[in-house]
PDB file of C-alpha atoms in Angstrom:
ATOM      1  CA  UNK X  18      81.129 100.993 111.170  1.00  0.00           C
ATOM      2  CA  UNK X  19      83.166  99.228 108.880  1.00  0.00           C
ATOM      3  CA  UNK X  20      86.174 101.183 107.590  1.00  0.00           C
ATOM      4  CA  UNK X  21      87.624  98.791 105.380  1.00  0.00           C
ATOM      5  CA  UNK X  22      85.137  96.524 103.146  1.00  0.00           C
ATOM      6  CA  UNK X  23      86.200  93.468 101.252  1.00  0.00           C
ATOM      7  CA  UNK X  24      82.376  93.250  99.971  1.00  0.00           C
ATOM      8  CA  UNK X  25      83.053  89.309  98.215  1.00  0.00           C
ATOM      9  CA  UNK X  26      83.204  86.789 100.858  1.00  0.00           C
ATOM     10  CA  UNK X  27      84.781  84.180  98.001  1.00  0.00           C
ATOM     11  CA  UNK X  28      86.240  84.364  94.568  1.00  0.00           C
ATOM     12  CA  UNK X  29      86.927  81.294  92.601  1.00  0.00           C
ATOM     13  CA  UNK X  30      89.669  81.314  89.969  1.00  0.00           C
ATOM     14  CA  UNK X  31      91.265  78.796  87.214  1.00  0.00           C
ATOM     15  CA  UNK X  32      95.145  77.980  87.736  1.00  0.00           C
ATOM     16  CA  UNK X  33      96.944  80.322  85.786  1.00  0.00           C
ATOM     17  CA  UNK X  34      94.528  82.949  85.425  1.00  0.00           C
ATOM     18  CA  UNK X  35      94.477  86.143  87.256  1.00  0.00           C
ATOM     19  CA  UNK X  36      92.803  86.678  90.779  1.00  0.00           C
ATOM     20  CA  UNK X  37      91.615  90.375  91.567  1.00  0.00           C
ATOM     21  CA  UNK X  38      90.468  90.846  95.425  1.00  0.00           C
ATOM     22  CA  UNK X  39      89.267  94.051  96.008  1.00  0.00           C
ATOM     23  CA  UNK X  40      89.024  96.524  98.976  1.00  0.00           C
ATOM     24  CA  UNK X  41      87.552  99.631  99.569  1.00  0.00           C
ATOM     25  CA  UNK X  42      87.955 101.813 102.433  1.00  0.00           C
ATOM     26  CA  UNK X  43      86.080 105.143 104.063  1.00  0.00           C
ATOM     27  CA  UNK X  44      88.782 106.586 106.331  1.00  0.00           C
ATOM     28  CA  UNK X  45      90.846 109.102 104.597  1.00  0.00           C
ATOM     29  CA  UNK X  46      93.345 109.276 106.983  1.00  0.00           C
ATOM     30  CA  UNK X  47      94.682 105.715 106.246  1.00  0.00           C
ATOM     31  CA  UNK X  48      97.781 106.188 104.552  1.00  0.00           C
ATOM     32  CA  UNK X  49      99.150 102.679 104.446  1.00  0.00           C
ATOM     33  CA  UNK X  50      97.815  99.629 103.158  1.00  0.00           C
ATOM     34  CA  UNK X  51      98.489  96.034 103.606  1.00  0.00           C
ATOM     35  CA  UNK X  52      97.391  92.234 102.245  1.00  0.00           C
ATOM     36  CA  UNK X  53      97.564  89.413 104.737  1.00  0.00           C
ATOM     37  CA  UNK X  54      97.058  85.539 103.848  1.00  0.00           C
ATOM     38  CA  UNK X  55      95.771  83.421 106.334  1.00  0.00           C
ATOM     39  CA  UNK X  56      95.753  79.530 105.632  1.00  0.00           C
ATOM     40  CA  UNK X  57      93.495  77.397 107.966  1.00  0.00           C
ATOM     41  CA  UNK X  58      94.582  77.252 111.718  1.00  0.00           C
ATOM     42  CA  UNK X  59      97.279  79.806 110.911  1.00  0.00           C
ATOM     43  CA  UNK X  60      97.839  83.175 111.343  1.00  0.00           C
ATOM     44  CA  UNK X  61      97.975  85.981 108.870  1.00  0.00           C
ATOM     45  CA  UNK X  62     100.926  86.368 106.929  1.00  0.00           C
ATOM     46  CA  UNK X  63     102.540  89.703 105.457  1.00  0.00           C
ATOM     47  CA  UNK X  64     101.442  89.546 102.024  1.00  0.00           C
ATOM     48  CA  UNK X  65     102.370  93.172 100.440  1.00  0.00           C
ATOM     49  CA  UNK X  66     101.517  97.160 101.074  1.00  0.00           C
ATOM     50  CA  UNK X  67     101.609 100.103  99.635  1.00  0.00           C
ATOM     51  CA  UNK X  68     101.988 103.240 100.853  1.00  0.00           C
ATOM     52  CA  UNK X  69      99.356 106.618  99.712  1.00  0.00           C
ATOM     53  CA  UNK X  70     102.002 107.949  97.962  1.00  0.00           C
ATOM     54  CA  UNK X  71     102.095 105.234  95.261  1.00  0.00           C
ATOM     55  CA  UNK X  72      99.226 103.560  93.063  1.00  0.00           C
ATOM     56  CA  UNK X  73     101.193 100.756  92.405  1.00  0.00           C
ATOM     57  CA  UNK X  74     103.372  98.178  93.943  1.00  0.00           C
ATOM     58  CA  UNK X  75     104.666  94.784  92.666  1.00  0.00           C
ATOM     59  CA  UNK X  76     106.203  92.191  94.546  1.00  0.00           C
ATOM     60  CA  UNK X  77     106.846  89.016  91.608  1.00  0.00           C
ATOM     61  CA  UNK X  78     103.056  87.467  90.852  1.00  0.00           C
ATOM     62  CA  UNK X  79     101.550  89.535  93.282  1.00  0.00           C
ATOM     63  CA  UNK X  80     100.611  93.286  92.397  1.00  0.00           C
ATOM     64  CA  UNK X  81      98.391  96.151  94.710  1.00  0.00           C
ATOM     65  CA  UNK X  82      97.216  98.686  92.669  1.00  0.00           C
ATOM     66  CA  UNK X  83      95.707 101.703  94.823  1.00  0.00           C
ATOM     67  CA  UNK X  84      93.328 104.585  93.671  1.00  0.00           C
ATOM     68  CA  UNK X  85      93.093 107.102  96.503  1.00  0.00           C
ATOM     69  CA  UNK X  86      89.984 109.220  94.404  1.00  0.00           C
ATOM     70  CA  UNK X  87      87.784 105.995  94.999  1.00  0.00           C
ATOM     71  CA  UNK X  88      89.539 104.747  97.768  1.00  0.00           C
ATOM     72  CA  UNK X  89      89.946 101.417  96.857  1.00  0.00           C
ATOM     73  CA  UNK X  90      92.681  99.273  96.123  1.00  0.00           C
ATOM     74  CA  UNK X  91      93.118  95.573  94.411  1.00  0.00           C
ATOM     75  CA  UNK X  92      95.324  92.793  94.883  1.00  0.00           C
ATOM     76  CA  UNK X  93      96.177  91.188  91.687  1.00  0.00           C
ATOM     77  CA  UNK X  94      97.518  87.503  91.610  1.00  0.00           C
ATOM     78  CA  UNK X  95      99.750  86.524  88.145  1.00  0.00           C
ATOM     79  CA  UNK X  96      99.699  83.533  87.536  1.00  0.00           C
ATOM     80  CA  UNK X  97      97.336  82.176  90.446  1.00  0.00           C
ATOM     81  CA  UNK X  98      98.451  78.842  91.833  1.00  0.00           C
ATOM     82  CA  UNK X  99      96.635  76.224  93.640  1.00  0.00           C
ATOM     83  CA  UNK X 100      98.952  76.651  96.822  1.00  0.00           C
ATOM     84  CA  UNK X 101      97.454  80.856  96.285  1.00  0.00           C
ATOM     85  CA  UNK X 102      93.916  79.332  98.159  1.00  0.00           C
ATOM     86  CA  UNK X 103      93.665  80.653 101.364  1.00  0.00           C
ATOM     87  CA  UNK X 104      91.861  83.918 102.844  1.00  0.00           C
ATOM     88  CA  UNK X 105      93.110  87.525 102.152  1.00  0.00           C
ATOM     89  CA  UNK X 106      92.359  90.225 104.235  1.00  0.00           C
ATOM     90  CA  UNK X 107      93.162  93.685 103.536  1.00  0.00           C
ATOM     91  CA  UNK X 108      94.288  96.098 106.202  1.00  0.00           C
ATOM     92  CA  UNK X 109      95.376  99.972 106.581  1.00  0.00           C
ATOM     93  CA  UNK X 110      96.806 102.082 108.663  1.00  0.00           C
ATOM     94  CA  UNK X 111      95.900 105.850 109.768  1.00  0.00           C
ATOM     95  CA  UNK X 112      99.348 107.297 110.274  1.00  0.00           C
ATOM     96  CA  UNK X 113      98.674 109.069 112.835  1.00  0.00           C
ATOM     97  CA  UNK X 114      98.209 107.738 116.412  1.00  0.00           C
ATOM     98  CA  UNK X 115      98.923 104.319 117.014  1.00  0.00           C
ATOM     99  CA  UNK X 116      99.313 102.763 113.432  1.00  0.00           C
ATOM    100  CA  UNK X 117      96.349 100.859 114.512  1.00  0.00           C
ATOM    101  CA  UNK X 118      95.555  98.113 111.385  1.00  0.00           C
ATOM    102  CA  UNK X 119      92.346  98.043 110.771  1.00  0.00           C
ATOM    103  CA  UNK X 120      90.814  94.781 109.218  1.00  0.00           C
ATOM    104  CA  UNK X 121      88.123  93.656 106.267  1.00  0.00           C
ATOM    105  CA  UNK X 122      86.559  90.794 106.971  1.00  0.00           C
ATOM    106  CA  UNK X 123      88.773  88.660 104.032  1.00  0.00           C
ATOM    107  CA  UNK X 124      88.038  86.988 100.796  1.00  0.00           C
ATOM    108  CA  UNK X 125      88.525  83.570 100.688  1.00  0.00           C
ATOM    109  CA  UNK X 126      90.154  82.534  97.265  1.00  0.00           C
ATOM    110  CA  UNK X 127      90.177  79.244  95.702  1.00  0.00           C
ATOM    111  CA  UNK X 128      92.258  78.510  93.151  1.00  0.00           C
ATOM    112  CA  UNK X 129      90.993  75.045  91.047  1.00  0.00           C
ATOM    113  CA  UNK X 130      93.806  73.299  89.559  1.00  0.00           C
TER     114      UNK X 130
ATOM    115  CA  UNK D   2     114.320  83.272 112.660  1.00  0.00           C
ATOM    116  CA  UNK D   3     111.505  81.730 114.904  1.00  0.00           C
ATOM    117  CA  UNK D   4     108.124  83.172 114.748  1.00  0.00           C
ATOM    118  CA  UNK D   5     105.664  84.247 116.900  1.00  0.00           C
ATOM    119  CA  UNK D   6     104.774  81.571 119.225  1.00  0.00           C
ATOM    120  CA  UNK D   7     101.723  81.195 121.529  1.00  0.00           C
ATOM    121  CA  UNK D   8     100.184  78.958 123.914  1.00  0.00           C
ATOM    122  CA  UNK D   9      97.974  76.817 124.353  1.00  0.00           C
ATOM    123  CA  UNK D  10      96.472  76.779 120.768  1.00  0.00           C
ATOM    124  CA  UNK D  11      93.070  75.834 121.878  1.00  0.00           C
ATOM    125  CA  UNK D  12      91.118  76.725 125.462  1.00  0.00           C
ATOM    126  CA  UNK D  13      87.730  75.681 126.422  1.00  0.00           C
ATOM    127  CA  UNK D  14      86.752  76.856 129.309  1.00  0.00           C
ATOM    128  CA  UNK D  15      82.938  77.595 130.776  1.00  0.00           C
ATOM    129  CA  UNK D  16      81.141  81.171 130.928  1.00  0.00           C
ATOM    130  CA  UNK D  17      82.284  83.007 134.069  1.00  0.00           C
ATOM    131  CA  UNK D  18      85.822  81.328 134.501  1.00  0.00           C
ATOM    132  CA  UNK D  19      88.808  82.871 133.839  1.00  0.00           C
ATOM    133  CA  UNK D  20      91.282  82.432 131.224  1.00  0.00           C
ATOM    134  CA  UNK D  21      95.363  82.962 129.861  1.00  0.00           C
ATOM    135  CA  UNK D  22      97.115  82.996 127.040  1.00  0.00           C
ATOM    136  CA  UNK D  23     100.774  83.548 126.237  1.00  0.00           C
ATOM    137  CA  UNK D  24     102.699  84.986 123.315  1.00  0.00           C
ATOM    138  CA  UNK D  25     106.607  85.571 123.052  1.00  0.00           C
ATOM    139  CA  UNK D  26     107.425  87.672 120.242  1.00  0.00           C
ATOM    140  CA  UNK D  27     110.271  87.246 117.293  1.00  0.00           C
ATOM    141  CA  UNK D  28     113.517  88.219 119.224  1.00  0.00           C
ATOM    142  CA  UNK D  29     114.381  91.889 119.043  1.00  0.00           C
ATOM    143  CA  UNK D  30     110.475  92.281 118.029  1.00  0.00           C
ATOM    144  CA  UNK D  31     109.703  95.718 120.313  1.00  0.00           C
ATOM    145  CA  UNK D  32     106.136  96.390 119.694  1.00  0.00           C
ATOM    146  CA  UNK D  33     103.874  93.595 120.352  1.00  0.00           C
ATOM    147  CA  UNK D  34      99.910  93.349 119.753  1.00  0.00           C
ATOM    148  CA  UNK D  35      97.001  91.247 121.092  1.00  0.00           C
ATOM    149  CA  UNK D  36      94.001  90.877 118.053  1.00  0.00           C
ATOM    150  CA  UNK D  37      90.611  88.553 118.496  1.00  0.00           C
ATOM    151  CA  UNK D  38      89.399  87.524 115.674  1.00  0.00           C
ATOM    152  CA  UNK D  39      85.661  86.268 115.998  1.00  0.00           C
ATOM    153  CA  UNK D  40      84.235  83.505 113.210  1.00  0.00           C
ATOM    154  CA  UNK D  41      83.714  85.734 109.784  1.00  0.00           C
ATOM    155  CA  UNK D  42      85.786  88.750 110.543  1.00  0.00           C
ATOM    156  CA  UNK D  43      89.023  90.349 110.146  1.00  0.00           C
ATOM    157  CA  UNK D  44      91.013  90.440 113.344  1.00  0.00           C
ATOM    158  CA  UNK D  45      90.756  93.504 115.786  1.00  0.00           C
ATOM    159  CA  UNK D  46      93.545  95.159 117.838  1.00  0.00           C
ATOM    160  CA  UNK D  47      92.894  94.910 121.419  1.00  0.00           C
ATOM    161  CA  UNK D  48      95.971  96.221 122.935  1.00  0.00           C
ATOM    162  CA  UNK D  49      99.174  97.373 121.339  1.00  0.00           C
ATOM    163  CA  UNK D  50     102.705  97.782 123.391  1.00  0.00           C
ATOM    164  CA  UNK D  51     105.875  98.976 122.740  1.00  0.00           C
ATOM    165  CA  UNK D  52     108.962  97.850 125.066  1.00  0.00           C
ATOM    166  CA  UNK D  53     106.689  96.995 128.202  1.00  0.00           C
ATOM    167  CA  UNK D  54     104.469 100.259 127.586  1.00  0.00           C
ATOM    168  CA  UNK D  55     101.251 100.481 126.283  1.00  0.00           C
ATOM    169  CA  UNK D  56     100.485 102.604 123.432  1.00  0.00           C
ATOM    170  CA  UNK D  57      96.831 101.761 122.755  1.00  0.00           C
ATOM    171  CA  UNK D  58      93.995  99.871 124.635  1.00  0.00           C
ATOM    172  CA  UNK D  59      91.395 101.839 123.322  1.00  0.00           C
ATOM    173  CA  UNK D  60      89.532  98.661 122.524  1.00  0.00           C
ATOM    174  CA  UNK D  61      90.429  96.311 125.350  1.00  0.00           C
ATOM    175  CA  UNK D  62      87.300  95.375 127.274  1.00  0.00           C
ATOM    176  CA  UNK D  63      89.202  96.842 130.319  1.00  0.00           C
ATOM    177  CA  UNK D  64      86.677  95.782 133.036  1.00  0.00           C
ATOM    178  CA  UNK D  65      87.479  91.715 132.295  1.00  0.00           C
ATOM    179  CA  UNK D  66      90.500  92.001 129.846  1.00  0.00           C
ATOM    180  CA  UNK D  67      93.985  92.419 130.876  1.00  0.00           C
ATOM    181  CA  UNK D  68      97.143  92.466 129.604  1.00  0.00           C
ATOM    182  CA  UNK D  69     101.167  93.112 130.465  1.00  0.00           C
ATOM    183  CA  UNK D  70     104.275  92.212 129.162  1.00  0.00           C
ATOM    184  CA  UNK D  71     106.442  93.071 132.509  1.00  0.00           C
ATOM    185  CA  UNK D  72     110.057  92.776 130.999  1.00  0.00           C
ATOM    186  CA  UNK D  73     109.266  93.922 127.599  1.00  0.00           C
ATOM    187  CA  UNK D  74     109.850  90.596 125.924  1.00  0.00           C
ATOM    188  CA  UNK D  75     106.564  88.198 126.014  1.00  0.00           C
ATOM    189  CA  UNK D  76     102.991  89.574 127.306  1.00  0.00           C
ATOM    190  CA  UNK D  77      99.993  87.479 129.072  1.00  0.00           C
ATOM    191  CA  UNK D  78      96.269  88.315 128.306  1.00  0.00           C
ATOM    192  CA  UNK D  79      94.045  87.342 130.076  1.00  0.00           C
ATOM    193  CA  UNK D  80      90.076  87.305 130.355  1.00  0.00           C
ATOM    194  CA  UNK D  81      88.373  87.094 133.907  1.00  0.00           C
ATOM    195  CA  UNK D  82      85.102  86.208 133.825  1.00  0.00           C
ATOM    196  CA  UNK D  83      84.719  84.932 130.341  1.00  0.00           C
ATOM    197  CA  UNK D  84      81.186  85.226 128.651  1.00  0.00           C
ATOM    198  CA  UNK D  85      79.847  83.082 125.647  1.00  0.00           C
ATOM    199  CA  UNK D  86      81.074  86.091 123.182  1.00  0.00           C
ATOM    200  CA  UNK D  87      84.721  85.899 123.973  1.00  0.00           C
ATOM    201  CA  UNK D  88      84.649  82.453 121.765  1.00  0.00           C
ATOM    202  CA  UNK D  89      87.354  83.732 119.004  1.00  0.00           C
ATOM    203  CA  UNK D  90      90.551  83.009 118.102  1.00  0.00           C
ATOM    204  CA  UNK D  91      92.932  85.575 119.819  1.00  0.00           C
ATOM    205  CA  UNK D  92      95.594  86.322 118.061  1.00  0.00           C
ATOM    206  CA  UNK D  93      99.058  87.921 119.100  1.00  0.00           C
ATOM    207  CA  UNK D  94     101.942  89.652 116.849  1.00  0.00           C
ATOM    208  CA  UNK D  95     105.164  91.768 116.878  1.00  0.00           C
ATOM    209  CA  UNK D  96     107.174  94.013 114.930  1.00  0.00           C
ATOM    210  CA  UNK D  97     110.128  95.452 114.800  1.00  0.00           C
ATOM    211  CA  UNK D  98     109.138  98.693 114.828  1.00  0.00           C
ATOM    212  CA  UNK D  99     106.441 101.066 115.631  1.00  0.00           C
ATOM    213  CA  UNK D 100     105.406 102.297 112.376  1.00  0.00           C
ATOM    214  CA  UNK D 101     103.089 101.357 108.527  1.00  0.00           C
ATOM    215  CA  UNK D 102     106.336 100.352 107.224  1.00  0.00           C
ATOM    216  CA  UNK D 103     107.001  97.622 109.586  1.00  0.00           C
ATOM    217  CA  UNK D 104     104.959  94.819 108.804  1.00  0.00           C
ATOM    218  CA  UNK D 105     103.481  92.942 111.837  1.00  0.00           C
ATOM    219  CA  UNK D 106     104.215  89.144 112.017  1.00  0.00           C
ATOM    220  CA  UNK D 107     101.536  87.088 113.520  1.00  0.00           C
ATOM    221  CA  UNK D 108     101.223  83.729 115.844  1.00  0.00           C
ATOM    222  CA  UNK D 109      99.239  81.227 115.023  1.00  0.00           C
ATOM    223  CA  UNK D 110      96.703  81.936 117.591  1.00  0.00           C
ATOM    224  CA  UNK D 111      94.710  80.356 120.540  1.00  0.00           C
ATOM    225  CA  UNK D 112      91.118  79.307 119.620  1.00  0.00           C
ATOM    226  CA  UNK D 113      88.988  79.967 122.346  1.00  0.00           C
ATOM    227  CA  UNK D 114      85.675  77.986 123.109  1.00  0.00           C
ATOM    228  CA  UNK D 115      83.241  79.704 125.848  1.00  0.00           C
ATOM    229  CA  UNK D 116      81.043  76.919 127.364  1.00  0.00           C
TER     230      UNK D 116
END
């Protein structure tokens, strides 16, 4: 059972446009929410997170906007840059227990110069 | 500040032999975690410990996975017999803390082939 969906394996995006990933998720006890980026043969890097409390966070080009109602949330990408390309996976965390991060399976996003 | 390191970054090894990998965490780094991440999917938590304890192997295949990280600094997991679906890229992290707010920094991972 998959508790957090990223349902597009690949999004393709001009330089200097905007790149949405989305996420969606099922468990409502997740109460914290992350974005990793993975390049090839590396491993994922702390991206940005939000917490339930907010519906917004913004961290210079990159923005996660998060609407508990629908429980989804979306990683925006101002301007997106060539060196952006690489695989983003969203994660959350149920606050209670072990703060367990629970994976999608990640977007890959290529950014065309 | 160093990273996460691990070693070796690739293994292959045939079905039924055993296996090791090592991780030492960024320095100070109390809570480490063990992920595999098979081809296509996000990475899953297979142990989690904090200090030399563990505080969650609910999804460590227990009867040929094990773990420890004796001194509370860097861990060993290790896989014993290996089958053909252990192939993945395993995956090892730490954080400061024990908590959402502490973001977990990752290795770059051993890649695993099962023969």
């Amino acid at each position: 059972d998959q508790q957090v969906k990223q349902n597009s394996p690949s999004l393709s995006v001009q330089e200097g446009r905007i790149s949405i990933l989305n996420c969606d998720y099922t468990n409502s006890m997740f109460d914290y929410f992350l974005w990793y980026k993975k390049y090839p043969a590396e491993g994922p890097t702390f991206l940005i997170s939000i917490s339930s409390i907010k519906d917004k966070n913004e961290d210079g080009r990159f923005t996660v906007f998060l609407n508990k109602s629908a429980k989804h949330l979306s990683l925006h990408i101002v301007p997106s840059q060539p060196g952006d390309s690489a695989v983003y996976f969203c994660a959350a965390i149920a606050g209670a227990g072990s703060y367990q991060l629970t994976f999608g399976k990640g977007t890959k996003l290529s950014v065309i110069p | 500040e160093a990273g996460v390191a691990q070693s070796p970054r690739y293994k292959i090894v045939e079905k039924r032999q055993s296996v090791a990998f090592w991780c030492n965490p960024i320095s100070g780094h109390a809570t480490l975690y063990w992920y595999q991440q098979i081809l296509g999917q996000g990475p899953k938590l297979l142990i989690q410990f904090q200090n030399n304890g563990v505080v969650d192997d609910s999804q460590l295949p227990k009867d040929r996975f094990s773990a420890e990280r004796l001194k509370g600094v860097d861990s060993t997991l290790k896989i014993q017999p290996a089958k053909l679906e252990d192939s993945a890229v395993y995956l090892c992290a730490s954080s400061s803390s024990w908590g959402g707010n502490q973001p977990q920094h990752f290795g770059d991972g051993t890649r695993l082939s099962i023969l």
